[in-house]
Tab-separated table of C-alpha atoms in Angstrom:
chain	number	residue	atom	x	y	z
A	1	MET	CA	133.989	-16.478	86.012
A	2	ARG	CA	131.724	-18.390	83.683
A	3	ILE	CA	134.109	-20.935	82.178
A	4	LEU	CA	133.478	-23.371	79.332
A	5	VAL	CA	135.733	-26.452	79.369
A	6	LEU	CA	135.730	-28.450	76.137
A	7	GLY	CA	136.338	-32.190	76.322
A	8	SER	CA	135.147	-35.397	77.948
A	9	GLY	CA	138.189	-37.057	79.481
A	10	ALA	CA	140.113	-37.341	82.721
A	11	ARG	CA	142.269	-34.355	81.731
A	12	GLU	CA	139.188	-32.141	81.568
A	13	HIS	CA	137.905	-33.609	84.839
A	14	ALA	CA	141.246	-32.720	86.469
A	15	ILE	CA	141.067	-29.161	85.133
A	16	ILE	CA	137.519	-28.752	86.435
A	17	LEU	CA	138.415	-30.134	89.872
A	18	ALA	CA	141.297	-27.646	90.084
A	19	LEU	CA	138.949	-24.790	89.188
A	20	LEU	CA	136.393	-25.964	91.753
A	21	ASP	CA	139.123	-26.048	94.394
A	22	GLU	CA	139.433	-22.260	94.189
A	23	GLU	CA	137.482	-19.937	96.448
A	24	ALA	CA	136.209	-17.826	93.554
A	25	GLY	CA	133.071	-19.900	92.992
A	26	HIS	CA	133.232	-20.302	89.207
A	27	GLU	CA	130.283	-21.355	87.071
A	28	ILE	CA	131.681	-24.136	84.909
A	29	VAL	CA	130.152	-25.735	81.834
A	30	ALA	CA	131.696	-28.940	80.465
A	31	ALA	CA	131.026	-29.870	76.856
A	32	PRO	CA	130.300	-32.696	76.590
A	33	GLY	CA	131.874	-33.822	79.888
A	34	ASN	CA	131.281	-37.282	81.354
A	35	ALA	CA	129.470	-38.912	84.257
A	36	GLY	CA	132.257	-38.150	86.726
A	37	ILE	CA	132.358	-34.494	85.743
A	38	ALA	CA	128.586	-34.265	86.115
A	39	ALA	CA	128.876	-35.737	89.614
A	40	SER	CA	131.406	-33.043	90.541
A	41	ALA	CA	128.525	-30.580	90.597
A	42	THR	CA	127.081	-32.241	93.678
A	43	SER	CA	130.381	-33.051	95.401
A	44	SER	CA	131.835	-29.522	95.390
A	45	ALA	CA	130.992	-26.841	97.921
A	46	ARG	CA	132.582	-24.199	95.713
A	47	GLY	CA	131.241	-23.165	92.353
A	48	SER	CA	128.987	-25.139	90.057
A	49	VAL	CA	129.308	-27.539	87.125
A	50	GLU	CA	126.906	-28.519	84.388
A	51	THR	CA	127.445	-30.749	81.377
A	52	ILE	CA	125.928	-30.105	77.967
A	53	ALA	CA	125.675	-32.234	74.838
A	54	LEU	CA	127.683	-30.002	72.529
A	55	ASP	CA	130.158	-31.008	69.802
A	56	PRO	CA	133.477	-29.514	70.996
A	57	THR	CA	135.032	-29.806	67.525
A	58	ASP	CA	132.469	-27.596	65.762
A	59	PRO	CA	133.816	-24.019	65.738
A	60	VAL	CA	130.481	-22.361	64.955
A	61	ILE	CA	128.480	-24.282	67.546
A	62	VAL	CA	131.063	-23.641	70.275
A	63	ALA	CA	131.412	-19.935	69.477
A	64	ASP	CA	127.637	-19.425	69.301
A	65	TYR	CA	127.153	-21.166	72.645
A	66	ALA	CA	129.886	-19.092	74.296
A	67	MET	CA	128.366	-15.848	73.022
A	68	ASP	CA	124.793	-16.782	73.912
A	69	ASN	CA	125.728	-17.867	77.441
A	70	ASP	CA	128.088	-15.059	78.471
A	71	ILE	CA	131.140	-17.329	78.712
A	72	GLU	CA	134.166	-15.361	79.928
A	73	LEU	CA	136.864	-18.001	79.369
A	74	VAL	CA	137.012	-21.102	77.185
A	75	VAL	CA	139.518	-23.841	78.049
A	76	ILE	CA	140.104	-26.304	75.218
A	77	GLY	CA	141.110	-29.698	76.577
A	78	PRO	CA	141.744	-32.180	73.741
A	79	GLU	CA	143.685	-31.736	70.526
A	80	ALA	CA	140.865	-32.328	68.030
A	81	PRO	CA	139.053	-28.986	68.633
A	82	LEU	CA	142.372	-27.142	68.324
A	83	VAL	CA	143.183	-28.681	64.958
A	84	ALA	CA	139.576	-28.015	63.892
A	85	GLY	CA	140.047	-24.282	64.490
A	86	VAL	CA	137.710	-23.842	67.462
A	87	ALA	CA	140.083	-21.338	69.107
A	88	ASP	CA	140.108	-19.242	65.915
A	89	ALA	CA	136.313	-18.966	65.896
A	90	LEU	CA	136.197	-18.014	69.576
A	91	ARG	CA	138.860	-15.321	69.290
A	92	THR	CA	137.092	-13.851	66.263
A	93	ARG	CA	134.145	-13.244	68.616
A	94	GLY	CA	136.415	-11.636	71.242
A	95	ILE	CA	136.162	-14.502	73.756
A	96	ALA	CA	139.183	-15.192	75.963
A	97	THR	CA	140.395	-18.639	74.891
A	98	PHE	CA	143.047	-20.913	76.355
A	99	GLY	CA	144.214	-22.981	73.414
A	100	PRO	CA	146.216	-22.218	70.254
A	101	ALA	CA	144.743	-21.314	66.893
A	102	ARG	CA	144.635	-23.945	64.168
A	103	ALA	CA	147.915	-22.784	62.594
A	104	ALA	CA	149.876	-22.944	65.859
A	105	ALA	CA	148.197	-26.236	66.851
A	106	GLN	CA	150.075	-27.842	63.975
A	107	LEU	CA	152.875	-28.117	66.517
A	108	GLU	CA	150.957	-31.207	67.659
A	109	GLY	CA	148.855	-31.914	64.583
A	110	SER	CA	151.861	-32.328	62.279
A	111	LYS	CA	155.141	-33.876	63.387
A	112	THR	CA	156.701	-32.447	60.214
A	113	PHE	CA	155.630	-28.907	61.135
A	114	ALA	CA	157.034	-29.365	64.641
A	115	LYS	CA	160.382	-30.615	63.354
A	116	ARG	CA	160.648	-27.686	60.945
A	117	VAL	CA	159.912	-25.156	63.699
A	118	MET	CA	162.422	-26.790	66.026
A	119	GLU	CA	165.111	-26.745	63.361
A	120	ALA	CA	164.444	-23.080	62.578
A	121	ALA	CA	164.485	-22.199	66.286
A	122	GLY	CA	167.624	-24.195	67.066
A	123	VAL	CA	165.770	-26.448	69.501
A	124	PRO	CA	167.610	-29.698	70.349
A	125	THR	CA	165.799	-32.787	69.065
A	126	GLY	CA	166.540	-36.086	67.319
A	127	ARG	CA	167.251	-36.549	63.619
A	128	ALA	CA	164.165	-37.459	61.589
A	129	ALA	CA	163.203	-38.364	58.035
A	130	LEU	CA	159.725	-37.767	56.621
A	131	VAL	CA	158.865	-40.607	54.245
A	132	ASP	CA	155.803	-41.321	52.130
A	133	SER	CA	156.386	-44.864	50.858
A	134	LEU	CA	157.443	-48.224	52.253
A	135	PRO	CA	160.716	-48.359	50.262
A	136	LYS	CA	161.682	-44.990	51.754
A	137	VAL	CA	160.786	-46.314	55.216
A	138	VAL	CA	163.136	-49.260	54.643
A	139	ALA	CA	165.962	-46.927	53.646
A	140	ALA	CA	165.353	-44.634	56.639
A	141	LEU	CA	165.270	-47.547	59.086
A	142	ASP	CA	168.551	-48.828	57.705
A	143	GLU	CA	170.089	-45.383	58.109
A	144	VAL	CA	169.058	-44.746	61.754
A	145	GLY	CA	169.436	-48.343	62.911
A	146	SER	CA	167.867	-50.119	65.879
A	147	PRO	CA	165.976	-49.402	68.095
A	148	TYR	CA	163.533	-48.124	65.487
A	149	VAL	CA	161.242	-45.135	66.093
A	150	VAL	CA	158.295	-44.691	63.712
A	151	LYS	CA	155.687	-41.960	64.192
A	152	ALA	CA	152.457	-41.095	62.419
A	153	ASP	CA	152.709	-37.530	61.121
A	154	GLY	CA	149.207	-36.508	62.241
A	155	LEU	CA	147.049	-37.030	65.317
A	156	ALA	CA	146.788	-40.634	66.498
A	157	ALA	CA	145.350	-40.383	70.034
A	158	GLY	CA	148.699	-41.199	71.627
A	159	LYS	CA	149.053	-44.490	69.723
A	160	GLY	CA	150.905	-43.353	66.592
A	161	VAL	CA	154.403	-43.917	67.979
A	162	LEU	CA	156.239	-47.230	67.925
A	163	VAL	CA	159.658	-47.838	69.488
A	164	THR	CA	160.924	-51.340	68.811
A	165	ASP	CA	163.941	-53.539	68.067
A	166	ASP	CA	161.741	-55.575	65.722
A	167	ARG	CA	162.314	-54.327	62.169
A	168	GLU	CA	159.240	-56.126	60.826
A	169	ALA	CA	157.060	-54.553	63.500
A	170	ALA	CA	158.441	-51.116	62.570
A	171	LEU	CA	157.635	-51.743	58.899
A	172	ALA	CA	154.123	-52.943	59.741
A	173	HIS	CA	153.486	-49.854	61.885
A	174	ALA	CA	154.707	-47.608	59.084
A	175	ALA	CA	152.588	-49.438	56.499
A	176	HIS	CA	149.473	-48.928	58.638
A	177	TYR	CA	149.952	-45.178	59.065
A	178	LEU	CA	151.153	-44.612	55.496
A	179	GLN	CA	147.526	-45.197	54.514
A	180	GLN	CA	146.752	-41.915	56.275
A	181	GLY	CA	149.784	-39.905	55.132
A	182	PRO	CA	153.571	-39.645	55.583
A	183	VAL	CA	155.377	-41.046	58.614
A	184	LEU	CA	158.496	-39.982	60.473
A	185	VAL	CA	161.406	-42.322	61.066
A	186	GLU	CA	163.436	-40.875	63.926
A	187	GLU	CA	166.720	-41.359	65.687
A	188	PHE	CA	166.293	-43.280	68.935
A	189	LEU	CA	167.058	-41.154	71.989
A	190	ASP	CA	167.979	-42.981	75.178
A	191	GLY	CA	167.325	-41.674	78.682
A	192	PRO	CA	164.572	-40.838	81.200
A	193	GLU	CA	161.555	-38.979	79.859
A	194	VAL	CA	159.971	-35.880	81.372
A	195	SER	CA	156.725	-34.076	80.622
A	196	LEU	CA	156.775	-30.335	81.234
A	197	PHE	CA	153.744	-28.056	80.796
A	198	LEU	CA	154.325	-24.406	79.955
A	199	LEU	CA	151.561	-21.813	79.698
A	200	SER	CA	152.105	-19.335	76.869
A	201	ASP	CA	150.419	-16.049	75.949
A	202	GLY	CA	152.202	-15.920	72.601
A	203	SER	CA	155.254	-14.070	73.922
A	204	ASN	CA	155.932	-15.302	77.460
A	205	VAL	CA	155.907	-18.696	79.125
A	206	VAL	CA	155.184	-19.788	82.696
A	207	PRO	CA	156.104	-23.360	83.714
A	208	LEU	CA	154.211	-25.867	85.796
A	209	SER	CA	155.885	-28.695	87.721
A	210	PRO	CA	157.389	-31.614	85.731
A	211	ALA	CA	155.812	-35.065	85.663
A	212	GLN	CA	156.611	-38.482	84.262
A	213	ASP	CA	154.089	-40.753	82.587
A	214	TYR	CA	154.013	-44.444	81.681
A	215	LYS	CA	153.046	-45.139	78.070
A	216	ARG	CA	153.364	-48.925	77.931
A	217	LEU	CA	150.383	-51.067	78.866
A	218	ARG	CA	152.038	-53.485	81.276
A	219	ASP	CA	154.436	-53.473	84.209
A	220	GLY	CA	158.110	-53.058	83.440
A	221	ASP	CA	157.321	-50.912	80.400
A	222	GLU	CA	156.192	-53.956	78.433
A	223	GLY	CA	153.389	-54.219	75.895
A	224	PRO	CA	151.986	-51.768	73.350
A	225	ASN	CA	152.019	-47.985	73.611
A	226	THR	CA	148.865	-46.463	75.066
A	227	GLY	CA	147.563	-42.997	75.746
A	228	GLY	CA	149.171	-43.309	79.205
A	229	MET	CA	148.673	-45.768	82.090
A	230	GLY	CA	149.798	-43.577	84.971
A	231	ALA	CA	152.021	-40.714	86.074
A	232	TYR	CA	153.682	-39.078	89.053
A	233	SER	CA	154.913	-35.637	90.104
A	234	PRO	CA	157.296	-34.092	91.156
A	235	LEU	CA	160.500	-35.731	89.870
A	236	PRO	CA	162.996	-35.851	92.768
A	237	TRP	CA	165.709	-37.420	90.601
A	238	LEU	CA	166.032	-34.172	88.611
A	239	ASP	CA	167.976	-32.787	91.584
A	240	GLU	CA	170.755	-35.312	91.017
A	241	ARG	CA	171.324	-34.296	87.391
A	242	PHE	CA	170.496	-30.579	87.427
A	243	GLY	CA	170.836	-29.544	91.057
A	244	SER	CA	167.150	-28.692	91.386
A	245	GLU	CA	163.840	-28.893	89.585
A	246	GLN	CA	163.981	-25.150	88.969
A	247	ALA	CA	167.371	-25.414	87.272
A	248	PHE	CA	165.996	-28.078	84.941
A	249	VAL	CA	162.915	-25.991	84.163
A	250	ASP	CA	165.042	-22.889	83.557
A	251	GLU	CA	167.141	-24.769	81.005
A	252	VAL	CA	164.043	-26.011	79.185
A	253	ILE	CA	162.601	-22.507	79.057
A	254	GLU	CA	165.774	-20.953	77.679
A	255	THR	CA	166.748	-23.650	75.171
A	256	ILE	CA	163.380	-25.069	74.114
A	257	ALA	CA	160.200	-23.249	75.151
A	258	LEU	CA	161.044	-19.604	74.491
A	259	PRO	CA	162.862	-20.277	71.175
A	260	THR	CA	159.833	-22.253	69.981
A	261	ILE	CA	157.287	-19.642	71.085
A	262	ARG	CA	159.340	-16.810	69.582
A	263	ARG	CA	159.761	-18.664	66.286
A	264	LEU	CA	156.009	-19.229	66.014
A	265	ASP	CA	155.402	-15.557	66.788
A	266	GLU	CA	157.847	-14.575	64.026
A	267	GLU	CA	155.881	-16.771	61.627
A	268	GLN	CA	152.656	-14.911	62.551
A	269	THR	CA	151.275	-18.001	64.284
A	270	PRO	CA	151.388	-17.011	67.979
A	271	PHE	CA	150.983	-19.920	70.369
A	272	ILE	CA	148.442	-19.089	73.082
A	273	GLY	CA	147.686	-21.960	75.410
A	274	LEU	CA	149.505	-24.949	76.855
A	275	LEU	CA	152.804	-26.008	75.339
A	276	TYR	CA	153.408	-29.615	76.342
A	277	ALA	CA	157.092	-30.471	75.959
A	278	GLY	CA	157.766	-34.193	75.829
A	279	LEU	CA	161.453	-34.345	76.748
A	280	ILE	CA	164.198	-36.918	77.118
A	281	ILE	CA	167.387	-36.432	79.119
A	282	THR	CA	170.183	-37.975	77.060
A	283	SER	CA	173.906	-38.180	77.736
A	284	ARG	CA	174.206	-35.150	75.409
A	285	GLY	CA	171.581	-33.069	77.174
A	286	ILE	CA	167.838	-32.403	77.027
A	287	ARG	CA	166.146	-33.254	73.736
A	288	VAL	CA	162.548	-32.790	72.560
A	289	ILE	CA	160.693	-35.978	71.677
A	290	GLU	CA	157.488	-34.187	70.745
A	291	PHE	CA	155.356	-31.138	71.375
A	292	ASN	CA	151.661	-31.216	72.178
A	293	ALA	CA	149.348	-28.224	72.124
A	294	ARG	CA	147.273	-28.989	75.224
A	295	PHE	CA	147.456	-30.394	78.740
A	296	GLY	CA	148.784	-33.958	78.733
A	297	ASP	CA	146.812	-36.938	79.953
A	298	PRO	CA	147.506	-38.467	82.514
A	299	GLU	CA	150.153	-35.959	83.674
A	300	THR	CA	147.567	-33.221	84.271
A	301	GLN	CA	145.983	-35.436	86.902
A	302	VAL	CA	149.147	-35.304	89.072
A	303	VAL	CA	150.369	-31.780	88.304
A	304	LEU	CA	147.188	-29.821	89.049
A	305	PRO	CA	146.436	-31.363	92.478
A	306	ARG	CA	149.816	-30.009	93.637
A	307	LEU	CA	149.194	-26.499	92.261
A	308	SER	CA	148.540	-23.939	95.000
A	309	THR	CA	148.346	-20.899	92.680
A	310	PRO	CA	144.759	-20.459	91.362
A	311	LEU	CA	144.566	-22.128	87.945
A	312	SER	CA	141.883	-19.799	86.589
A	313	GLY	CA	144.117	-16.740	86.934
A	314	LEU	CA	146.924	-18.433	85.024
A	315	LEU	CA	144.640	-19.595	82.213
A	316	TYR	CA	142.990	-16.199	81.872
A	317	ALA	CA	146.341	-14.371	81.892
A	318	ALA	CA	147.617	-16.621	79.098
A	319	ALA	CA	144.401	-16.166	77.108
A	320	THR	CA	144.563	-12.368	77.410
A	321	GLY	CA	148.297	-11.792	76.894
A	322	ARG	CA	149.125	-10.931	80.506
A	323	LEU	CA	151.413	-13.744	81.670
A	324	ALA	CA	154.321	-11.334	82.103
A	325	GLU	CA	152.468	-9.936	85.131
A	326	HIS	CA	152.387	-13.341	86.844
A	327	PRO	CA	155.154	-14.843	88.975
A	328	ARG	CA	155.842	-18.538	88.574
A	329	PRO	CA	153.099	-20.746	89.998
A	330	GLU	CA	153.659	-22.285	93.409
A	331	PHE	CA	153.254	-25.987	94.156
A	332	ARG	CA	152.638	-27.963	97.308
A	333	PRO	CA	155.489	-30.283	98.357
A	334	ASP	CA	153.157	-33.306	98.268
A	335	ALA	CA	153.794	-36.311	96.037
A	336	ALA	CA	151.031	-37.154	93.566
A	337	VAL	CA	150.480	-40.488	91.792
A	338	THR	CA	147.793	-41.498	89.317
A	339	VAL	CA	147.024	-44.994	88.055
A	340	VAL	CA	144.724	-45.617	85.091
A	341	LEU	CA	142.043	-48.286	85.217
A	342	ALA	CA	141.573	-49.509	81.635
A	343	SER	CA	139.053	-51.766	79.976
A	344	GLU	CA	139.775	-55.309	78.885
A	345	GLY	CA	141.249	-55.312	75.377
A	346	TYR	CA	142.726	-51.808	75.619
A	347	PRO	CA	144.376	-50.329	73.583
A	348	GLU	CA	143.558	-52.454	70.498
A	349	ALA	CA	139.879	-53.311	71.056
A	350	PRO	CA	138.529	-52.203	74.452
A	351	GLU	CA	135.392	-53.827	75.821
A	352	THR	CA	132.800	-51.202	76.723
A	353	GLY	CA	129.421	-51.115	78.436
A	354	ARG	CA	130.603	-52.975	81.527
A	355	ARG	CA	129.562	-51.905	85.005
A	356	ILE	CA	131.977	-50.159	87.387
A	357	ASP	CA	131.478	-50.792	91.110
A	358	GLY	CA	133.267	-49.662	94.257
A	359	LEU	CA	133.557	-46.002	93.275
A	360	LEU	CA	132.439	-44.559	96.602
A	361	ALA	CA	134.777	-46.828	98.582
A	362	ALA	CA	137.698	-45.938	96.332
A	363	ALA	CA	137.067	-42.204	96.615
A	364	SER	CA	136.780	-42.520	100.406
A	365	VAL	CA	140.447	-43.505	100.805
A	366	PRO	CA	142.233	-40.508	102.393
A	367	GLY	CA	144.077	-38.354	99.889
A	368	VAL	CA	142.342	-39.996	96.912
A	369	HIS	CA	139.991	-38.708	94.250
A	370	LEU	CA	138.834	-40.148	90.913
A	371	ALA	CA	139.217	-38.423	87.560
A	372	HIS	CA	136.823	-39.998	85.073
A	373	ALA	CA	137.945	-40.573	81.504
A	374	ALA	CA	135.250	-42.691	79.833
A	375	THR	CA	132.199	-43.249	81.998
A	376	ALA	CA	128.456	-42.877	81.565
A	377	VAL	CA	125.355	-43.551	83.640
A	378	GLY	CA	123.848	-46.983	83.096
A	379	SER	CA	120.930	-48.754	84.745
A	380	SER	CA	120.268	-52.183	86.211
A	381	ALA	CA	117.941	-54.747	84.686
A	382	ASP	CA	114.995	-53.416	86.679
A	383	ASP	CA	115.912	-49.853	85.625
A	384	ARG	CA	115.795	-48.604	89.216
A	385	GLU	CA	119.452	-48.558	90.246
A	386	PRO	CA	121.615	-46.155	88.237
A	387	HIS	CA	125.297	-46.977	88.098
A	388	LEU	CA	128.295	-46.132	85.928
A	389	ILE	CA	129.532	-48.047	82.928
A	390	ALA	CA	132.801	-47.915	80.983
A	391	THR	CA	132.481	-46.257	77.585
A	392	GLY	CA	136.088	-46.396	76.381
A	393	GLY	CA	139.577	-47.803	76.827
A	394	ARG	CA	140.955	-45.685	79.662
A	395	VAL	CA	138.034	-45.614	82.069
A	396	LEU	CA	139.202	-43.540	85.024
A	397	ASN	CA	142.234	-42.345	86.960
A	398	VAL	CA	142.797	-43.030	90.628
A	399	VAL	CA	144.682	-39.957	91.860
A	400	ALA	CA	146.426	-40.034	95.227
A	401	VAL	CA	148.352	-37.354	97.088
A	402	GLY	CA	150.595	-38.028	100.075
A	403	ASP	CA	153.510	-36.743	102.133
A	404	GLY	CA	155.807	-38.913	99.999
A	405	PHE	CA	155.576	-41.322	97.106
A	406	ALA	CA	155.319	-44.377	99.346
A	407	GLU	CA	152.179	-42.966	100.966
A	408	ALA	CA	150.713	-41.734	97.675
A	409	ARG	CA	151.263	-45.146	96.032
A	410	ARG	CA	149.785	-47.007	98.977
A	411	ARG	CA	146.678	-44.849	98.843
A	412	ALA	CA	146.301	-45.181	95.075
A	413	TYR	CA	146.514	-48.964	95.070
A	414	GLU	CA	144.297	-49.273	98.140
A	415	ALA	CA	141.641	-47.335	96.227
A	416	LEU	CA	142.136	-49.483	93.111
A	417	GLY	CA	141.501	-52.518	95.283
A	418	HIS	CA	137.951	-51.282	95.861
A	419	LEU	CA	137.158	-50.864	92.162
A	420	ARG	CA	135.496	-53.645	90.220
A	421	LEU	CA	135.370	-53.687	86.419
A	422	GLU	CA	135.141	-57.017	84.632
A	423	GLY	CA	138.399	-57.525	82.742
A	424	GLY	CA	139.772	-54.231	84.047
A	425	GLN	CA	143.543	-53.791	83.906
A	426	TYR	CA	146.102	-51.453	85.430
A	427	ARG	CA	149.830	-51.278	86.069
A	428	THR	CA	151.140	-52.097	89.528
A	429	ASP	CA	154.492	-50.302	89.204
A	430	ILE	CA	153.509	-46.650	88.773
A	431	ALA	CA	156.015	-44.475	90.674
A	432	ALA	CA	157.643	-47.532	92.233
A	433	ARG	CA	161.071	-46.241	91.201
A	434	VAL	CA	160.725	-43.131	93.371
A	435	ALA	CA	158.912	-44.674	96.351
A	436	ASP	CA	161.912	-46.352	97.983
């Protein structure tokens, strides 16, 4: 197929690498893509990739390009194009699109919308209060008690959530996001977190394999929340609590995913795309922390390398209402680990424009590949030696696959040892808990 992938991050790079891994020989266009995605065109023996300078959040521009270039499937990576209504414009033109319409994307774009849908669908989640002033925040914090959970109602690039025992920090976080709109003060839910991706065609859902990510900046889950510093998949400890991964997934489908999808369908806002369920396993059972309306980052980077079922067929079936014809996807038994290399100053004020060296050596480690998040081509002082520079906070993901987590971790950190980025930072404990 001719496939247009919207976005410029490591998630989109992971999606493209999975598509290139198929034997079908797809023609892929990334808009706008990044330097790593552009390099995939020369490193793959299957299919082709090109990057174009196109605004992925402009519905008219995207739809016109898809029509003019005979695009057969559009995959929307980040949340901003979804909330901007890009999927609506594409479907109006009859183009198969993997990504929910603007109305259904509110499941991520508005925490209040998501809570209302969950309540109407009977989906288990924590208590929450929507507040629009600091005095109301104070009252809500006093009601729920410590630890305090404060969330921005709208999109905040993964940084709108604060969990803290510090009441003053919670108030300061709320005060910052109140400038943009209401905030949610939520009940704290204690337990291990799980990310589960479910493809939906508006009526049916098909699950992928669970993953766990690491939101805090530093080892030991210390420091500020980030967009994600690493992840691993599968989750062997699910067997202890649920008997098997499949049993866990079945429970999520029956109690969370299908009720949510059916409720949205009843409200005439069918959800077509990727339902990301951010879950927590409490002493009282599985609870939803949040929903997202697209593939998660960095979890996508460890889930898709284990997928043995062709991704393109799943995406197209979801986009065209034919998921009921598909059996559950199959996954390789390998362990996958990803570690994020971030710029100095991330997440508050990342330093950009710095050179990245050691990429070829890192990618040469067996079982390792790199998923680029924020890279661009630079040049040396004499303008004769092109190289890559960091253009954002999370620069790239080192992704490693192995027979077990010990091997996958060893490969990932061996590859990180080859990378050189002035001031670069990464966690050293990704997947350590499952590698013993």
